[in-house]
Short mmCIF file of C-alpha atoms and ligand atoms in Angstrom, two decimals:
data_model
loop_
_atom_site.label_atom_id
_atom_site.label_comp_id
_atom_site.label_asym_id
_atom_site.label_seq_id
_atom_site.Cartn_x
_atom_site.Cartn_y
_atom_site.Cartn_z
CA MET G 19 -81.36 -77.85 32.77
CA LEU G 20 -78.52 -77.81 34.91
CA LYS G 21 -76.75 -79.14 31.94
CA LYS G 22 -72.76 -82.03 33.41
CA ASN G 23 -71.03 -82.62 30.64
CA MET G 24 -69.98 -86.68 30.51
CA LEU G 25 -68.67 -88.42 27.40
CA PHE G 26 -70.39 -91.97 25.86
CA THR G 27 -68.80 -91.72 22.71
CA PRO G 28 -66.12 -94.32 21.13
CA GLY G 29 -63.21 -92.36 22.12
CA PRO G 30 -62.18 -89.46 23.07
CA THR G 31 -63.32 -90.81 26.74
CA MET G 32 -63.75 -89.01 30.11
CA VAL G 33 -60.81 -88.52 31.95
CA PRO G 34 -60.65 -89.05 35.83
CA PRO G 35 -59.45 -85.73 37.85
CA GLU G 36 -56.53 -87.00 38.80
CA VAL G 37 -55.09 -87.64 34.99
CA ASN G 38 -56.47 -83.92 34.32
CA LEU G 39 -54.22 -82.29 37.23
CA ALA G 40 -51.51 -84.34 36.27
CA GLU G 41 -51.40 -82.79 32.53
CA ALA G 42 -51.38 -79.44 34.92
CA ALA G 43 -48.15 -79.79 36.42
CA PRO G 44 -45.28 -77.84 35.29
CA MET G 45 -42.98 -78.62 32.28
CA ILE G 46 -40.17 -80.95 32.70
CA HIS G 47 -36.98 -81.68 30.50
CA HIS G 48 -37.43 -84.49 28.21
CA ARG G 49 -33.56 -85.33 28.02
CA THR G 50 -33.73 -85.74 32.54
CA PRO G 51 -34.12 -88.66 34.90
CA GLN G 52 -36.75 -87.93 35.93
CA PHE G 53 -38.05 -87.78 32.48
CA SER G 54 -36.53 -91.13 32.17
CA GLN G 55 -38.22 -93.30 35.01
CA ILE G 56 -41.77 -91.78 33.96
CA PHE G 57 -41.59 -92.86 30.47
CA MET G 58 -40.04 -96.67 31.42
CA ASP G 59 -42.64 -96.89 33.85
CA VAL G 60 -45.40 -96.06 31.01
CA THR G 61 -43.93 -98.09 28.40
CA GLU G 62 -43.90 -100.88 31.50
CA GLY G 63 -47.01 -99.79 32.20
CA MET G 64 -48.36 -100.89 29.14
CA LYS G 65 -46.63 -103.61 28.63
CA ALA G 66 -48.83 -105.13 31.43
CA LEU G 67 -51.97 -103.52 29.25
CA PHE G 68 -50.32 -104.97 26.37
CA GLU G 69 -50.26 -108.53 28.31
CA THR G 70 -46.36 -109.12 27.41
CA LYS G 71 -42.65 -109.62 29.21
CA GLU G 72 -41.73 -109.98 26.13
CA ALA G 73 -42.82 -107.41 23.11
CA ASP G 74 -40.93 -104.06 22.51
CA VAL G 75 -43.42 -101.14 23.33
CA PHE G 76 -42.92 -98.38 22.26
CA ILE G 77 -44.59 -94.62 22.66
CA LEU G 78 -45.85 -92.61 19.79
CA ALA G 79 -46.67 -88.77 19.58
CA SER G 80 -49.49 -89.51 17.42
CA SER G 81 -53.39 -91.01 18.24
CA GLY G 82 -54.16 -94.67 17.38
CA THR G 83 -54.27 -94.28 13.10
CA GLY G 84 -50.47 -92.97 13.29
CA ALA G 85 -49.66 -96.60 15.69
CA MET G 86 -51.60 -97.94 12.71
CA GLU G 87 -49.91 -97.03 10.35
CA THR G 88 -46.46 -97.62 11.92
CA SER G 89 -47.07 -101.06 12.26
CA VAL G 90 -47.61 -101.03 7.72
CA VAL G 91 -44.67 -98.98 7.40
CA ASN G 92 -42.52 -101.16 9.38
CA LEU G 93 -43.93 -104.55 8.36
CA LEU G 94 -44.11 -104.76 4.44
CA SER G 95 -42.13 -103.20 0.84
CA PRO G 96 -43.88 -102.31 -1.60
CA GLY G 97 -46.34 -105.23 -3.71
CA ASP G 98 -46.10 -106.99 -0.28
CA LYS G 99 -49.33 -109.27 -0.11
CA ALA G 100 -51.62 -108.35 2.88
CA LEU G 101 -55.02 -109.93 4.25
CA PHE G 102 -56.96 -107.60 6.13
CA ILE G 103 -60.33 -107.97 8.09
CA SER G 104 -63.25 -105.41 7.63
CA VAL G 105 -66.39 -105.11 9.98
CA GLY G 106 -66.67 -101.47 9.64
CA LYS G 107 -64.45 -98.14 9.29
CA PHE G 108 -61.45 -98.98 10.83
CA GLY G 109 -61.37 -102.42 9.54
CA GLU G 110 -61.38 -100.47 6.03
CA ARG G 111 -58.75 -98.39 7.57
CA TRP G 112 -56.21 -101.18 7.56
CA GLY G 113 -57.33 -101.28 3.34
CA GLU G 114 -56.47 -97.71 3.13
CA LEU G 115 -53.65 -97.83 4.81
CA LEU G 116 -51.97 -100.78 2.75
CA LYS G 117 -53.00 -99.19 -0.17
CA ALA G 118 -51.41 -95.99 0.29
CA TYR G 119 -48.43 -97.26 0.42
CA GLY G 120 -48.61 -100.12 -2.40
CA CYS G 121 -49.17 -102.73 -1.11
CA GLN G 122 -51.76 -105.50 -2.36
CA GLY G 123 -54.22 -105.86 0.17
CA VAL G 124 -56.94 -108.87 0.02
CA GLU G 125 -60.18 -108.11 1.95
CA LEU G 126 -61.96 -110.89 4.29
CA LYS G 127 -65.08 -108.39 4.57
CA ALA G 128 -68.09 -109.44 6.61
CA GLU G 129 -71.46 -106.98 6.74
CA TYR G 130 -72.22 -104.29 9.16
CA GLY G 131 -72.58 -105.82 12.67
CA ARG G 132 -71.23 -108.86 11.67
CA VAL G 133 -67.54 -110.43 12.29
CA ILE G 134 -65.11 -113.44 10.31
CA SER G 135 -64.78 -116.20 12.04
CA ALA G 136 -61.73 -118.06 12.64
CA LYS G 137 -62.69 -120.78 9.94
CA GLU G 138 -62.74 -118.15 7.22
CA VAL G 139 -59.19 -116.43 8.24
CA ALA G 140 -58.30 -119.99 7.98
CA ASP G 141 -58.84 -120.87 4.45
CA ALA G 142 -57.91 -117.26 3.47
CA LEU G 143 -54.60 -117.66 4.94
CA ALA G 144 -54.30 -121.14 2.75
CA LYS G 145 -55.32 -119.40 -0.14
CA HIS G 146 -53.19 -117.06 0.29
CA PRO G 147 -49.81 -118.64 1.73
CA ASP G 148 -47.78 -115.50 0.54
CA ALA G 149 -50.03 -112.81 2.41
CA LYS G 150 -46.78 -111.04 4.61
CA ALA G 151 -49.08 -110.26 7.85
CA LEU G 152 -53.08 -110.03 8.36
CA PHE G 153 -54.12 -107.24 9.48
CA THR G 154 -57.58 -107.17 12.14
CA THR G 155 -59.19 -104.68 14.60
CA GLN G 156 -59.94 -106.31 18.28
CA SER G 157 -63.46 -104.30 18.95
CA GLU G 158 -64.98 -102.65 16.14
CA THR G 159 -65.97 -99.27 16.74
CA SER G 160 -68.50 -98.40 14.55
CA THR G 161 -70.80 -101.27 14.79
CA GLY G 162 -69.82 -102.99 18.06
CA VAL G 163 -69.20 -106.40 17.33
CA VAL G 164 -65.95 -107.84 18.69
CA SER G 165 -63.43 -110.32 17.25
CA ASP G 166 -62.04 -113.44 17.85
CA ILE G 167 -58.03 -112.22 18.10
CA GLU G 168 -57.21 -115.61 19.99
CA GLY G 169 -58.74 -118.15 17.15
CA TYR G 170 -56.71 -116.45 14.66
CA ALA G 171 -53.34 -116.15 16.62
CA ALA G 172 -53.89 -119.67 17.07
CA LEU G 173 -54.08 -120.24 12.71
CA THR G 174 -51.03 -117.26 12.01
CA ARG G 175 -49.08 -118.96 15.00
CA LYS G 176 -48.68 -121.84 12.14
CA THR G 177 -48.54 -120.26 8.87
CA GLY G 178 -46.15 -118.02 10.29
CA THR G 179 -48.23 -114.77 8.72
CA LEU G 180 -47.57 -111.61 10.95
CA LEU G 181 -50.95 -110.81 13.16
CA VAL G 182 -51.51 -107.23 13.29
CA VAL G 183 -54.49 -106.60 15.92
CA ASP G 184 -55.92 -102.71 16.06
CA THR G 185 -56.75 -102.40 19.77
CA VAL G 186 -57.41 -99.32 19.84
CA SER G 187 -60.92 -99.09 21.05
CA SER G 188 -59.90 -102.24 23.34
CA LEU G 189 -57.58 -101.92 24.96
CA GLY G 190 -58.01 -102.32 29.02
CA VAL G 191 -61.82 -103.36 28.03
CA HIS G 192 -60.97 -106.89 26.63
CA PRO G 193 -58.37 -108.72 27.33
CA LEU G 194 -55.54 -109.17 24.56
CA ARG G 195 -53.16 -112.26 25.90
CA PHE G 196 -49.90 -110.86 23.65
CA ASP G 197 -48.07 -113.36 24.96
CA ALA G 198 -49.96 -116.19 25.71
CA TRP G 199 -52.42 -115.88 22.41
CA GLY G 200 -48.98 -115.39 20.21
CA VAL G 201 -50.14 -111.88 18.57
CA ASP G 202 -47.59 -110.23 16.68
CA VAL G 203 -47.95 -106.41 16.48
CA ALA G 204 -50.70 -105.05 18.39
CA VAL G 205 -51.85 -100.82 18.34
CA THR G 206 -53.60 -98.65 20.53
CA GLY G 207 -54.55 -94.56 20.84
CA SER G 208 -55.07 -93.16 24.75
CA GLN G 209 -58.53 -92.28 24.31
CA LYS G 210 -60.21 -95.15 25.07
CA GLY G 211 -59.64 -97.57 27.96
CA CYS G 212 -56.00 -95.84 28.89
CA MET G 213 -58.33 -92.87 30.36
CA LEU G 214 -56.22 -90.71 29.02
CA PRO G 215 -56.93 -87.82 26.77
CA PRO G 216 -56.36 -87.95 22.55
CA GLY G 217 -52.33 -87.75 21.30
CA LEU G 218 -50.37 -90.82 22.00
CA GLY G 219 -50.33 -94.47 20.00
CA PHE G 220 -48.60 -97.57 21.36
CA ILE G 221 -47.15 -100.30 19.39
CA ALA G 222 -46.40 -103.82 20.97
CA VAL G 223 -43.84 -105.59 18.69
CA ALA G 224 -43.21 -109.36 19.43
CA PRO G 225 -39.05 -110.23 19.39
CA ARG G 226 -40.19 -112.77 16.08
CA VAL G 227 -41.26 -109.92 14.59
CA TRP G 228 -38.16 -107.75 14.09
CA LYS G 229 -36.30 -109.90 10.86
CA ALA G 230 -39.64 -108.76 9.29
CA VAL G 231 -38.64 -105.42 10.41
CA GLU G 232 -35.11 -105.05 8.86
CA GLN G 233 -36.35 -106.76 4.97
CA SER G 234 -39.02 -104.55 5.37
CA LYS G 235 -38.34 -101.35 2.36
CA LEU G 236 -41.63 -98.90 2.37
CA PRO G 237 -41.07 -95.48 3.23
CA LYS G 238 -40.54 -94.66 6.77
CA TYR G 239 -38.60 -91.85 8.79
CA TYR G 240 -40.72 -90.29 11.95
CA PHE G 241 -42.41 -94.15 12.19
CA SER G 242 -39.74 -96.22 12.22
CA LEU G 243 -39.38 -98.83 14.92
CA PRO G 244 -35.34 -99.47 14.07
CA ALA G 245 -35.19 -95.81 15.42
CA MET G 246 -37.54 -96.09 18.10
CA LYS G 247 -35.57 -99.34 19.47
CA LYS G 248 -32.70 -97.69 19.45
CA ALA G 249 -33.92 -94.82 21.53
CA ILE G 250 -35.37 -96.80 24.13
CA ALA G 251 -32.30 -98.71 24.81
CA ASP G 252 -31.38 -95.16 26.35
CA LYS G 253 -34.46 -94.99 28.41
CA THR G 254 -35.99 -92.16 25.92
CA THR G 255 -37.45 -91.36 22.43
CA ALA G 256 -35.99 -89.94 18.91
CA TYR G 257 -37.97 -86.74 19.25
CA THR G 258 -39.61 -84.32 21.27
CA PRO G 259 -42.08 -87.16 22.86
CA ALA G 260 -45.61 -86.11 24.43
CA ILE G 261 -43.94 -84.71 28.00
CA THR G 262 -47.07 -84.22 29.18
CA LEU G 263 -49.43 -86.76 28.10
CA ILE G 264 -47.21 -89.00 29.29
CA ARG G 265 -46.88 -88.48 32.26
CA ALA G 266 -50.50 -88.51 32.72
CA ALA G 267 -50.31 -91.98 31.26
CA LYS G 268 -48.46 -92.48 34.57
CA VAL G 269 -51.29 -91.60 37.03
CA ALA G 270 -53.90 -93.00 34.60
CA LEU G 271 -51.87 -96.66 34.25
CA ASP G 272 -51.49 -96.64 38.64
CA MET G 273 -55.66 -96.09 39.15
CA LEU G 274 -55.75 -99.28 36.61
CA MET G 275 -53.45 -101.59 38.00
CA ALA G 276 -54.87 -100.93 41.29
CA GLU G 277 -58.02 -101.99 40.15
CA GLY G 278 -56.40 -104.88 39.12
CA LEU G 279 -56.82 -105.55 35.36
CA GLU G 280 -59.11 -108.29 35.56
CA ASN G 281 -61.57 -106.53 37.45
CA VAL G 282 -61.30 -103.86 34.53
CA TYR G 283 -62.53 -106.21 31.97
CA ALA G 284 -64.58 -107.36 34.44
CA ARG G 285 -66.74 -103.84 35.12
CA HIS G 286 -66.69 -103.28 31.38
CA ALA G 287 -68.67 -107.04 30.79
CA MET G 288 -71.08 -105.94 33.59
CA LEU G 289 -71.48 -102.12 31.62
CA ALA G 290 -72.03 -103.95 28.78
CA GLU G 291 -74.86 -106.31 29.72
CA ALA G 292 -75.87 -103.73 31.70
CA SER G 293 -76.74 -101.47 28.34
CA ARG G 294 -77.48 -103.76 26.58
CA ALA G 295 -80.74 -104.44 29.25
CA GLY G 296 -81.29 -100.71 29.29
CA VAL G 297 -81.95 -100.46 25.63
CA LYS G 298 -83.40 -103.77 24.74
CA ALA G 299 -85.74 -103.02 27.86
CA LEU G 300 -86.79 -99.61 25.29
CA GLY G 301 -88.02 -102.29 22.84
CA LEU G 302 -85.01 -101.28 21.09
CA LYS G 303 -82.73 -103.78 18.88
CA LEU G 304 -79.19 -104.26 19.08
CA PHE G 305 -77.21 -103.27 16.47
CA THR G 306 -74.44 -106.06 16.65
CA LYS G 307 -75.69 -109.26 15.50
CA GLU G 308 -72.57 -111.83 16.93
CA GLY G 309 -69.65 -110.71 19.54
CA GLU G 310 -70.92 -107.66 21.07
CA SER G 311 -68.27 -105.87 22.02
CA ASN G 312 -68.04 -104.43 25.95
CA VAL G 313 -66.87 -100.97 24.50
CA LEU G 314 -69.71 -99.57 23.04
CA THR G 315 -73.46 -100.70 22.63
CA ALA G 316 -74.94 -99.77 19.04
CA VAL G 317 -78.57 -99.79 18.77
CA GLU G 318 -80.50 -99.37 15.63
CA ALA G 319 -82.53 -96.54 15.84
CA PRO G 320 -85.96 -96.69 16.62
CA GLU G 321 -88.81 -96.80 13.23
CA GLY G 322 -90.50 -92.76 13.28
CA ILE G 323 -87.38 -91.12 15.55
CA LYS G 324 -84.54 -88.31 14.25
CA ILE G 325 -81.66 -90.26 16.03
CA ASP G 326 -79.85 -87.52 15.29
CA ALA G 327 -81.47 -85.42 16.55
CA VAL G 328 -82.38 -87.34 19.64
CA ILE G 329 -78.55 -87.26 19.96
CA LYS G 330 -77.83 -83.60 19.52
CA ARG G 331 -80.47 -82.76 21.78
CA MET G 332 -79.34 -85.22 25.11
CA ARG G 333 -75.60 -83.74 23.57
CA ASP G 334 -76.41 -80.06 23.88
CA GLU G 335 -79.20 -79.96 26.72
CA PHE G 336 -78.56 -82.58 29.22
CA GLY G 337 -74.19 -82.85 28.69
CA ILE G 338 -74.83 -86.53 27.90
CA THR G 339 -72.71 -87.26 24.42
CA LEU G 340 -73.21 -90.29 22.65
CA THR G 341 -72.65 -90.55 19.12
CA GLY G 342 -74.83 -91.36 16.13
CA GLY G 343 -73.41 -94.13 13.14
CA GLN G 344 -70.89 -93.62 10.75
CA GLY G 345 -70.50 -93.49 6.99
CA SER G 346 -73.63 -95.76 5.33
CA MET G 347 -74.83 -95.90 9.55
CA LYS G 348 -75.25 -92.53 9.70
CA GLY G 349 -78.91 -92.34 10.80
CA ARG G 350 -79.66 -95.80 11.21
CA ILE G 351 -77.98 -96.38 14.85
CA PHE G 352 -76.77 -94.77 17.48
CA ARG G 353 -73.55 -95.40 20.05
CA LEU G 354 -73.62 -95.67 23.59
CA GLY G 355 -69.78 -95.71 24.58
CA HIS G 356 -68.38 -97.06 28.71
CA MET G 357 -64.89 -97.63 28.09
CA GLY G 358 -62.57 -96.07 30.37
CA TYR G 359 -63.22 -94.05 33.39
CA VAL G 360 -66.99 -95.63 33.38
CA ASN G 361 -68.74 -97.18 36.42
CA GLN G 362 -72.37 -98.46 37.45
CA PHE G 363 -74.16 -94.69 37.97
CA ASP G 364 -72.87 -93.07 35.10
CA ILE G 365 -74.37 -95.82 33.03
CA LEU G 366 -77.89 -95.18 34.95
CA ALA G 367 -77.17 -91.56 34.43
CA ALA G 368 -77.13 -92.02 30.85
CA LEU G 369 -80.41 -94.60 30.06
CA GLY G 370 -82.32 -92.38 32.12
CA ALA G 371 -80.97 -89.15 29.70
CA LEU G 372 -81.94 -91.72 27.21
CA GLU G 373 -85.48 -92.28 28.74
CA LYS G 374 -86.43 -88.55 28.31
CA ALA G 375 -84.72 -87.69 25.26
CA LEU G 376 -86.55 -90.47 23.24
CA SER G 377 -89.69 -89.82 25.39
CA ASP G 378 -89.63 -86.21 24.91
CA ALA G 379 -89.28 -87.43 20.56
CA GLY G 380 -92.46 -89.36 20.61
CA TYR G 381 -90.99 -92.50 21.42
CA PRO G 382 -93.03 -94.66 23.49
CA VAL G 383 -90.89 -94.84 26.88
CA LYS G 384 -92.34 -96.46 30.44
CA PRO G 385 -90.55 -94.23 32.97
CA GLY G 386 -87.49 -96.13 34.54
CA SER G 387 -87.55 -99.34 32.08
CA ALA G 388 -84.37 -99.11 30.39
CA LEU G 389 -83.22 -98.20 34.76
CA ALA G 390 -84.39 -101.65 36.07
CA ALA G 391 -83.18 -103.95 33.19
CA ALA G 392 -79.47 -102.06 34.12
CA GLN G 393 -79.85 -102.46 37.76
CA GLU G 394 -80.77 -105.56 38.01
CA VAL G 395 -77.61 -106.51 36.31
CA PHE G 396 -75.76 -104.27 38.98
CA LEU G 397 -77.78 -105.73 41.90
CA LYS G 398 -76.71 -109.41 40.91
CA SER G 399 -73.04 -107.94 40.38
CA LYS G 400 -70.41 -108.43 43.20
CA SER G 401 -69.05 -104.74 42.67
C1 LIG W 523 -61.17 -99.77 16.22
C2 LIG W 523 -60.27 -97.95 16.00
N1 LIG W 523 -58.92 -98.29 15.05
C3 LIG W 523 -58.39 -96.81 14.71
C4 LIG W 523 -59.24 -95.65 15.32
C5 LIG W 523 -58.32 -95.31 14.80
O1 LIG W 523 -57.82 -93.68 16.40
P1 LIG W 523 -57.96 -92.61 16.34
O2 LIG W 523 -58.62 -91.86 15.50
O3 LIG W 523 -57.00 -92.49 17.18
O4 LIG W 523 -56.62 -92.05 14.80
C6 LIG W 523 -60.13 -95.45 16.28
C7 LIG W 523 -60.91 -94.52 16.83
O5 LIG W 523 -61.95 -94.04 16.61
C8 LIG W 523 -60.71 -96.88 16.43
O6 LIG W 523 -62.60 -97.24 17.56
#
């Protein structure tokens, strides 16, 4: 088979050719007006993506986890209590970070495939009024759920607990109305909805958060927010920035802004609806029990089918890469990512490949059933 490589993974995601080309341009020096202009354009572009006018936004040379770590080490002091919501592997990472830095993490846990309601958060905030922060994940990439950040923010705004949101897989997919909802800190990475390769982290910090930053006593050096704030006043970074990726980010952000943020969100909602309709038409069950995310579709592996072998074949023979489950979900689910540089016809290719691979593996498939269900969604859409 002629193999064409396409990524439907929950990150990294496909990168537009225009963005790849920007990475190929000859190197420039970062202490120049030329780079400062691009750096400030990208900072402003990221502010637009975070939907904030009031927050400071910083660009880090790290993956998303570096941005998560930046939030922890700049807000807290040793022994501080913080709540964290864990509905999958990435929520659990907040707990690991808190532990690594000697903070007292209080876990709000839901079984995989479910979310924590705003009511449960309200109860936890009432029970732990001394918690300095609430760490959460907008789209939990390991299970495919999206959390009610607006609902959580309505509560933390009242209690003054700092709300820190991991938007690594959701920024540019689901709206994150940073200013309007009253989020305190949001972090993300470049390799998902931002349509970039991995390697950049971003953090948005609301003005009211700086008081906590001043009081924080956890050790930090490379990820110091005060150092970043000082440097950006001179339109630069404290250390050598990832020049190539930042130039690529300018192109990707221009593309997102040209499409229009609300259209970008609507596209992802449509791709998710079509993907869910497609897998259901094959008789498969969604793993996500509530709060289905537009980032990816998490699906239970059909009985008697070795799903990891199906995924491997799709990747190695067809060039279509989906992913399996993480941790205890390995072998039990597969995940079809549809974030970033993805359109309707890409989804039809992915579902077509899935039909073929499942059928060859012995799963009964009515040819075209997933495709027809997805196409129904696309035909009724205006875009
Ligand atoms: C929701 C979420 N949080 C955090 C991360 C970690 O980001 P990174 O792998 O860029 O460090 C990921 C990446 O897969 C993610 O999807």
